[in-house]
Coordinates of C-alpha atoms in Angstrom, one line a residue:
X8 CA 13.2 -6.5 15.0
X9 CA 10.2 -8.3 16.7
X10 CA 6.9 -8.9 14.9
X11 CA 4.1 -6.8 16.3
X12 CA 1.5 -8.7 14.3
X13 CA 1.4 -12.3 13.3
X14 CA -1.5 -13.7 11.4
X15 CA -1.4 -17.5 11.0
X16 CA -3.4 -19.5 8.4
X17 CA -6.4 -17.1 8.4
X18 CA -9.5 -18.3 6.6
X19 CA -12.9 -16.7 6.1
X20 CA -15.9 -17.5 4.0
X21 CA -19.2 -15.7 3.4
X22 CA -22.2 -17.8 2.3
X23 CA -19.9 -20.5 0.9
X24 CA -17.6 -18.0 -0.9
X25 CA -14.0 -17.9 0.2
X26 CA -12.8 -14.4 1.0
X27 CA -9.6 -15.2 2.8
X28 CA -7.7 -18.4 2.1
X29 CA -4.8 -19.4 4.5
X30 CA -3.3 -16.0 4.9
X31 CA 0.0 -15.6 6.9
X32 CA 1.1 -12.0 7.6
X33 CA 4.1 -10.8 9.7
X34 CA 4.3 -7.1 10.5
X35 CA 7.4 -5.9 12.3
X36 CA 7.3 -3.3 15.1
X37 CA 8.0 0.2 13.8
X38 CA 7.6 -0.5 10.1
X39 CA 5.1 0.5 7.4
X40 CA 3.6 -2.6 5.9
X41 CA 1.9 -2.1 2.5
X42 CA -1.0 -4.5 1.9
X43 CA -1.7 -4.5 -1.8
X44 CA -4.1 -6.1 -4.2
X45 CA -7.0 -5.4 -6.4
X46 CA -10.5 -4.5 -5.1
X47 CA -12.1 -7.6 -3.7
X48 CA -8.9 -9.4 -3.1
X49 CA -9.5 -9.8 0.6
X50 CA -7.7 -6.8 2.1
X51 CA -10.6 -5.4 4.1
X52 CA -11.6 -8.8 5.4
X53 CA -8.2 -9.4 6.8
X54 CA -8.1 -6.0 8.5
X55 CA -11.6 -6.6 9.9
X56 CA -10.4 -9.8 11.5
X57 CA -7.3 -8.0 12.9
X58 CA -9.6 -5.5 14.6
X59 CA -12.1 -8.1 15.8
X60 CA -14.9 -6.7 13.6
X61 CA -15.3 -10.2 12.2
X62 CA -14.0 -13.5 13.5
X63 CA -12.0 -15.9 11.3
X64 CA -13.4 -19.3 10.5
X65 CA -10.0 -20.7 11.4
X66 CA -6.4 -19.5 12.1
X67 CA -5.3 -17.0 14.7
X68 CA -4.0 -13.5 15.1
X69 CA -1.3 -12.4 17.6
X70 CA -0.6 -8.8 18.5
X71 CA 2.1 -7.7 20.9
X72 CA 2.6 -11.4 21.7
X73 CA -1.1 -12.0 22.7
X74 CA -3.7 -13.8 20.8
X75 CA -6.7 -11.7 19.7
X76 CA -9.9 -12.9 21.4
X77 CA -13.4 -11.4 21.5
X78 CA -12.6 -9.7 24.8
X79 CA -9.4 -8.1 23.7
X80 CA -10.7 -4.5 24.2
X81 CA -7.6 -3.2 26.0
X82 CA -5.5 -4.2 23.0
X83 CA -7.8 -2.5 20.6
X84 CA -7.4 0.8 22.5
X85 CA -3.8 0.9 21.4
X86 CA -4.9 0.8 17.7
X87 CA -6.2 3.5 15.4
X88 CA -8.0 2.5 12.3
X89 CA -9.9 3.3 9.1
X90 CA -11.9 0.4 7.6
X91 CA -13.9 0.9 4.4
X92 CA -16.2 3.9 4.4
X93 CA -15.8 5.7 7.8
X94 CA -19.0 6.3 9.8
X95 CA -19.7 9.6 11.6
X96 CA -22.5 11.3 13.4
X97 CA -23.6 13.4 10.5
X98 CA -25.7 16.0 12.4
X99 CA -22.8 17.2 14.6
X100 CA -19.5 18.8 13.8
X101 CA -16.2 17.1 13.1
X102 CA -14.8 18.4 16.3
X103 CA -17.7 17.0 18.3
X104 CA -17.2 13.7 16.6
X105 CA -13.6 13.7 17.7
X106 CA -14.6 14.7 21.3
X107 CA -17.0 11.7 21.4
X108 CA -14.1 9.5 20.2
X109 CA -11.9 10.8 23.0
X110 CA -14.5 9.8 25.6
X111 CA -15.0 6.4 24.0
X112 CA -11.2 5.7 24.0
X113 CA -10.7 7.1 27.5
X114 CA -8.3 9.7 26.0
X115 CA -8.6 12.9 28.0
X116 CA -6.2 15.3 26.1
X117 CA -8.8 17.4 24.3
X118 CA -6.0 19.8 23.1
X119 CA -4.9 17.0 20.8
X120 CA -8.1 17.6 18.7
X121 CA -6.8 20.9 17.5
X122 CA -3.4 19.3 16.7
X123 CA -4.9 16.5 14.6
X124 CA -7.3 18.8 12.8
X125 CA -4.3 20.9 11.8
X126 CA -2.3 17.8 10.7
X127 CA -5.1 16.8 8.3
X128 CA -5.8 20.4 7.2
X129 CA -9.3 20.6 8.6
X130 CA -8.8 23.8 10.7
X131 CA -11.7 26.0 9.4
X132 CA -14.6 23.7 10.0
X133 CA -16.1 25.2 13.2
X134 CA -19.9 25.1 13.1
X135 CA -20.0 22.9 10.0
X136 CA -21.8 19.6 10.5
X137 CA -20.3 16.5 9.0
X138 CA -23.4 16.1 6.7
X139 CA -22.0 19.1 4.8
X140 CA -18.5 17.6 4.4
X141 CA -17.3 16.5 1.0
X142 CA -16.0 12.9 0.6
X143 CA -12.4 14.2 0.8
X144 CA -13.1 16.1 4.0
X145 CA -14.7 13.0 5.6
X146 CA -11.7 11.0 4.7
X147 CA -9.4 13.6 6.3
X148 CA -11.6 13.5 9.4
X149 CA -11.4 9.7 9.5
X150 CA -7.6 10.0 9.4
X151 CA -7.7 12.6 12.2
X152 CA -9.8 10.2 14.3
X153 CA -7.5 7.3 13.6
X154 CA -4.4 9.2 14.9
X155 CA -6.2 11.1 17.7
X156 CA -5.3 8.9 20.7
X157 CA -1.6 8.5 19.6
X158 CA -2.0 4.8 18.7
X159 CA 0.9 2.4 18.7
X160 CA -0.5 0.7 15.6
X161 CA -2.4 2.3 12.7
X162 CA -4.6 0.0 10.5
X163 CA -5.6 2.0 7.4
X164 CA -7.8 0.5 4.8
X165 CA -7.6 2.5 1.5
X166 CA -7.0 5.8 3.5
X167 CA -6.4 8.0 0.5
X168 CA -9.7 7.2 -1.2
X169 CA -11.6 10.3 -2.2
X170 CA -8.6 12.6 -1.8
X171 CA -7.3 14.8 -4.6
X172 CA -3.6 14.6 -5.6
X173 CA -2.5 17.3 -3.2
X174 CA -4.4 15.6 -0.4
X175 CA -2.8 12.2 -1.2
X176 CA 0.7 13.8 -1.1
X177 CA -0.1 15.5 2.3
X178 CA -1.4 12.3 3.8
X179 CA 1.6 10.3 2.5
X180 CA 3.9 12.8 4.2
X181 CA 1.8 12.6 7.4
X182 CA 2.0 8.8 7.6
X183 CA 5.8 8.8 7.1
X184 CA 6.1 11.5 9.8
X185 CA 4.0 9.6 12.3
X186 CA 6.0 6.4 11.6
X187 CA 9.4 8.1 11.9
X188 CA 8.8 10.6 14.7
X189 CA 6.4 8.5 16.9
X190 CA 7.6 5.0 16.0
X191 CA 4.0 4.1 15.1
X192 CA 3.6 0.8 13.2
X193 CA 1.4 1.2 10.2
X194 CA -0.5 -1.5 8.2
X195 CA -1.9 0.3 5.1
X196 CA -3.8 -1.3 2.3
X197 CA -4.3 0.2 -1.2
X198 CA -4.9 -0.8 -4.8
X199 CA -2.9 2.3 -5.8
X200 CA 0.5 0.7 -5.9
X201 CA 2.5 3.8 -6.7
X202 CA 1.5 5.4 -3.4
X203 CA 2.3 2.3 -1.3
X204 CA 5.7 2.1 -3.1
X205 CA 6.7 5.5 -1.7
X206 CA 6.2 4.7 2.0
X207 CA 6.2 1.0 2.7
X208 CA 9.1 -1.0 4.2
X209 CA 7.4 -4.4 3.4
X210 CA 4.9 -5.4 0.8
X211 CA 2.3 -8.1 1.1
X212 CA 0.6 -9.0 -2.2
X213 CA -2.9 -10.6 -1.9
X214 CA -5.0 -11.9 -4.8
X215 CA -8.3 -13.9 -4.6
X216 CA -8.0 -14.2 -0.9
X217 CA -4.5 -15.7 -0.9
X218 CA -1.3 -14.0 0.1
X219 CA 1.0 -14.5 -2.8
X220 CA 4.2 -12.9 -1.5
X221 CA 5.5 -11.0 1.5
X222 CA 8.7 -9.1 0.6
X223 CA 10.9 -6.3 1.9
X224 CA 10.9 -3.2 -0.4
X225 CA 14.7 -3.5 -0.3
X226 CA 14.4 -6.8 -2.2
X227 CA 11.8 -5.3 -4.6
X228 CA 14.2 -2.5 -5.4
X229 CA 16.7 -5.1 -6.6
X230 CA 14.1 -6.1 -9.2
X231 CA 13.5 -2.4 -10.1
X232 CA 16.7 -2.0 -12.0
X233 CA 17.1 0.3 -15.0
X234 CA 16.8 -1.2 -18.4
X235 CA 16.5 -0.2 -22.1
X236 CA 13.2 -0.9 -23.8
X237 CA 13.5 -1.5 -27.5
X238 CA 10.4 -1.7 -29.7
X239 CA 11.2 -3.1 -33.2
X240 CA 9.5 -4.7 -36.1
X241 CA 12.0 -7.6 -36.3
X242 CA 12.7 -8.5 -32.6
X243 CA 14.4 -11.8 -33.4
X244 CA 16.8 -10.2 -35.9
X245 CA 17.4 -7.3 -33.5
X246 CA 18.3 -9.8 -30.8
X247 CA 20.9 -11.4 -33.0
X248 CA 22.4 -8.0 -33.8
X249 CA 22.6 -7.1 -30.1
X250 CA 24.7 -10.3 -29.5
X251 CA 26.8 -10.2 -32.7
X252 CA 27.5 -6.5 -33.1
X253 CA 27.4 -5.2 -29.5
X254 CA 28.2 -8.3 -27.4
X255 CA 25.0 -7.7 -25.4
X256 CA 23.6 -11.0 -24.0
X257 CA 21.6 -9.8 -21.0
X258 CA 18.2 -9.1 -22.6
X259 CA 14.8 -10.6 -22.9
X260 CA 12.2 -10.9 -25.6
X261 CA 9.0 -9.6 -23.9
X262 CA 6.7 -9.7 -26.9
X263 CA 7.2 -10.2 -30.7
X264 CA 8.2 -6.6 -31.0
X265 CA 9.6 -5.5 -27.6
X266 CA 13.0 -6.3 -26.1
X267 CA 14.2 -5.4 -22.6
X268 CA 18.0 -5.0 -22.3
X269 CA 19.4 -5.3 -18.8
X270 CA 23.2 -4.9 -19.6
X271 CA 24.2 -1.8 -17.5
X272 CA 27.0 -1.0 -20.0
X273 CA 24.6 -0.9 -23.0
X274 CA 24.3 2.5 -24.8
X275 CA 21.0 3.7 -26.3
X276 CA 22.9 5.6 -29.0
X277 CA 25.1 2.6 -29.9
X278 CA 22.1 0.3 -30.2
X279 CA 20.2 2.8 -32.3
X280 CA 23.2 3.3 -34.6
X281 CA 23.6 -0.4 -35.2
X282 CA 19.9 -0.9 -35.9
X283 CA 19.8 2.0 -38.4
X284 CA 23.0 0.7 -40.1
X285 CA 21.5 -2.8 -40.4
X286 CA 18.2 -1.4 -41.6
X287 CA 16.2 -2.7 -38.7
X288 CA 13.1 -0.5 -38.3
X289 CA 12.6 0.4 -34.6
X290 CA 9.6 2.3 -33.2
X291 CA 11.1 3.4 -29.9
X292 CA 14.0 3.1 -27.6
X293 CA 14.7 4.5 -24.2
X294 CA 15.7 3.8 -20.6
X295 CA 13.1 2.8 -18.1
X296 CA 12.8 1.4 -14.6
X297 CA 10.4 -1.3 -13.4
X298 CA 7.9 -0.1 -10.8
X299 CA 6.1 -1.8 -8.0
X300 CA 3.2 -2.2 -10.4
X301 CA 5.5 -4.2 -12.7
X302 CA 6.6 -6.4 -9.8
X303 CA 3.0 -6.9 -8.7
X304 CA 1.9 -8.1 -12.1
X305 CA 5.0 -10.3 -12.3
X306 CA 4.0 -12.0 -9.1
X307 CA 0.4 -12.3 -10.2
X308 CA 1.3 -13.8 -13.5
X309 CA 3.6 -16.4 -11.9
X310 CA 0.7 -17.5 -9.7
X311 CA -1.7 -18.1 -12.7

């Protein structure tokens, strides 16, 4: 699979403060790339450079095999985007905003407006100016505008901000549908790791302006294996009992009172029985699975 986007050694500073520090990103054609990191990590700055909204101090960006330059307007017409807080003409309706966008993009299929308004569940807004929209409605309108001209690439910066749980679920489903049915490549940033985990094919982790890791979700899933979490008062003694009484050696002392047991053959009931018999006080025991959030903090901790 070819790379649609290649960012090489991107660097950007504002007033002497480094915002992006040597970032290298590779987005494959047809995939959903999850760009994750805390607020202020550099996600929006990278996306602004991708869209020519700001120029890198050094490094370069290639899309569809061509380097992005200041005059790359034709390339940008193939991209739909949301960057930070979306801007609209507040004194006209959502439909009129989308009509203006059609004209700007040279996209003449006005029937598509009804289609995207239905996709984002903004059908009953006729006559209502954007100034009367809630934050969630504005975010839905921004998503409608981003997908209006059937872009080949979607660049979405925190697109589920201001949405309620039902809206988040609906937009997640919509993004997956656009990707699968239309073959649209999606670069989506978020600090809500659980949401990205459900749709992304590849994850890029950024922290303090540096890309720490770029990993396929299939590799992360190997990390996300089931385990038994055991919380005890005497972790060192409990560890000895796991080895001596049950033959369990694949475990790790996480803290002074928490043990993670990775042996797939280990039984919660057997472990609890042995601990009770040996009079080891345990506060909790149960099966768990590591999440993308666990993986994220594992990567962040290793970098410190």
